[in-house]
Amino acid sequence: MSEAPLICTVAIELSRSRWMIGVLPPRSTKVAVSAVAGGDTGRLLVQLHQLQERLAREFEQPIEIKICFEAGYDGFWLGRFLRDRGHDVYVLDASSFLISRRGASHED
């Protein structure tokens, strides 16, 4: 039986001025954070490529990168852009998350 592929999770917080990139490498509990200028897809691709190469060397096997970010200002076009370049992308709609409101106190 083959070993399960190692996955690196990348979460991107998008804004017009800056994209914050959180990286959770395989078998880790620590998130590394970096940033690129908002809209700088070239720099983002470079960072993703460098990340994948570094982790593949470190773990001595290919690493799958899963990218997620919230739908919004850049969400949908960036998702298409990254998918067109072979990345596995999940665009999340924050309003669709189920949140338990039980016991929550609200002041009107």
Coordinates of C-alpha atoms in Angstrom, one line a residue:
M1 CA 0.0 0.0 0.0
S2 CA 1.4 3.4 -0.9
E3 CA 1.9 6.2 1.6
A4 CA -0.7 9.0 1.6
P5 CA 0.6 12.2 -0.1
L6 CA 1.9 14.9 2.1
I7 CA -0.2 18.1 2.0
C8 CA 0.8 21.7 2.6
T9 CA -2.1 24.0 3.4
V10 CA -1.9 27.6 2.2
A11 CA -4.4 30.1 3.3
I12 CA -4.4 33.6 1.7
E13 CA -6.1 36.7 3.2
L14 CA -6.8 39.0 0.4
S15 CA -7.0 42.8 0.4
R16 CA -6.3 45.4 -2.2
S17 CA -3.0 46.5 -0.6
R18 CA -1.6 43.2 0.6
W19 CA -2.1 39.4 0.5
M20 CA -1.1 37.7 3.7
I21 CA 0.0 34.1 3.1
G22 CA -0.3 31.5 5.9
V23 CA 1.5 28.2 5.3
L24 CA 1.0 25.0 7.3
P25 CA 3.6 22.5 6.2
P26 CA 2.9 18.7 6.4
R27 CA 3.3 17.3 9.9
S28 CA 3.6 20.7 11.5
T29 CA 1.5 22.7 13.9
K30 CA 3.2 26.0 13.2
V31 CA 1.9 28.4 10.6
A32 CA 4.5 30.5 8.7
V33 CA 3.3 33.9 7.5
S34 CA 4.5 36.0 4.7
A35 CA 3.0 38.7 2.4
V36 CA 3.0 40.0 -1.2
A37 CA 1.6 43.1 -2.5
G38 CA -2.1 42.8 -3.4
G39 CA -2.5 41.7 -7.0
D40 CA 1.1 40.6 -7.4
T41 CA 0.3 37.2 -8.9
G42 CA 3.9 36.8 -10.2
R43 CA 5.4 37.0 -6.7
L44 CA 2.7 34.8 -5.3
L45 CA 3.5 32.1 -7.9
V46 CA 7.2 32.4 -7.1
Q47 CA 6.5 31.9 -3.4
L48 CA 4.3 28.9 -4.1
H49 CA 6.9 27.3 -6.4
Q50 CA 9.7 27.9 -3.9
L51 CA 7.6 26.5 -1.1
Q52 CA 6.8 23.4 -3.0
E53 CA 10.4 22.8 -4.0
R54 CA 11.8 23.4 -0.4
L55 CA 9.2 21.0 1.1
A56 CA 9.9 18.3 -1.5
R57 CA 13.6 18.5 -0.7
E58 CA 12.9 18.5 3.1
F59 CA 10.5 15.5 3.0
E60 CA 12.2 13.8 0.0
Q61 CA 8.9 13.3 -1.8
P62 CA 6.4 15.4 -3.8
I63 CA 4.2 17.7 -1.7
E64 CA 0.6 18.6 -2.6
I65 CA -0.3 22.3 -2.0
K66 CA -3.9 23.1 -1.2
I67 CA -4.7 26.8 -1.4
C68 CA -7.8 28.4 0.2
F69 CA -9.1 31.9 0.6
E70 CA -12.3 33.8 1.1
A71 CA -14.4 34.9 -1.9
G72 CA -14.4 38.6 -2.2
Y73 CA -12.5 41.4 -4.0
D74 CA -9.9 39.1 -5.6
G75 CA -11.3 35.7 -4.7
F76 CA -12.9 34.4 -7.9
W77 CA -10.5 35.7 -10.6
L78 CA -7.5 34.6 -8.4
G79 CA -9.0 31.1 -8.0
R80 CA -9.3 30.8 -11.8
F81 CA -5.8 32.2 -12.3
L82 CA -4.2 29.7 -9.9
R83 CA -6.3 26.7 -11.2
D84 CA -5.2 27.6 -14.8
R85 CA -1.6 27.2 -13.5
G86 CA -2.2 23.7 -12.0
H87 CA -2.9 24.7 -8.4
D88 CA -5.6 23.0 -6.2
V89 CA -7.7 26.0 -5.0
Y90 CA -10.7 26.3 -2.7
V91 CA -12.6 29.6 -2.7
L92 CA -14.7 29.9 0.4
D93 CA -17.9 31.8 1.0
A94 CA -17.7 32.9 4.6
S95 CA -21.5 33.4 4.8
S96 CA -22.0 29.7 4.1
F97 CA -20.1 28.6 7.3
L98 CA -22.4 27.1 9.9
I99 CA -21.9 28.8 13.2
S100 CA -23.6 27.7 16.4
R101 CA -25.3 30.7 18.0
R102 CA -26.4 28.7 21.0
G103 CA -25.5 30.5 24.2
A104 CA -24.2 33.6 22.4
S105 CA -25.2 36.8 24.1
H106 CA -26.1 39.7 21.9
E107 CA -26.6 43.3 23.1
D108 CA -29.1 45.2 21.0

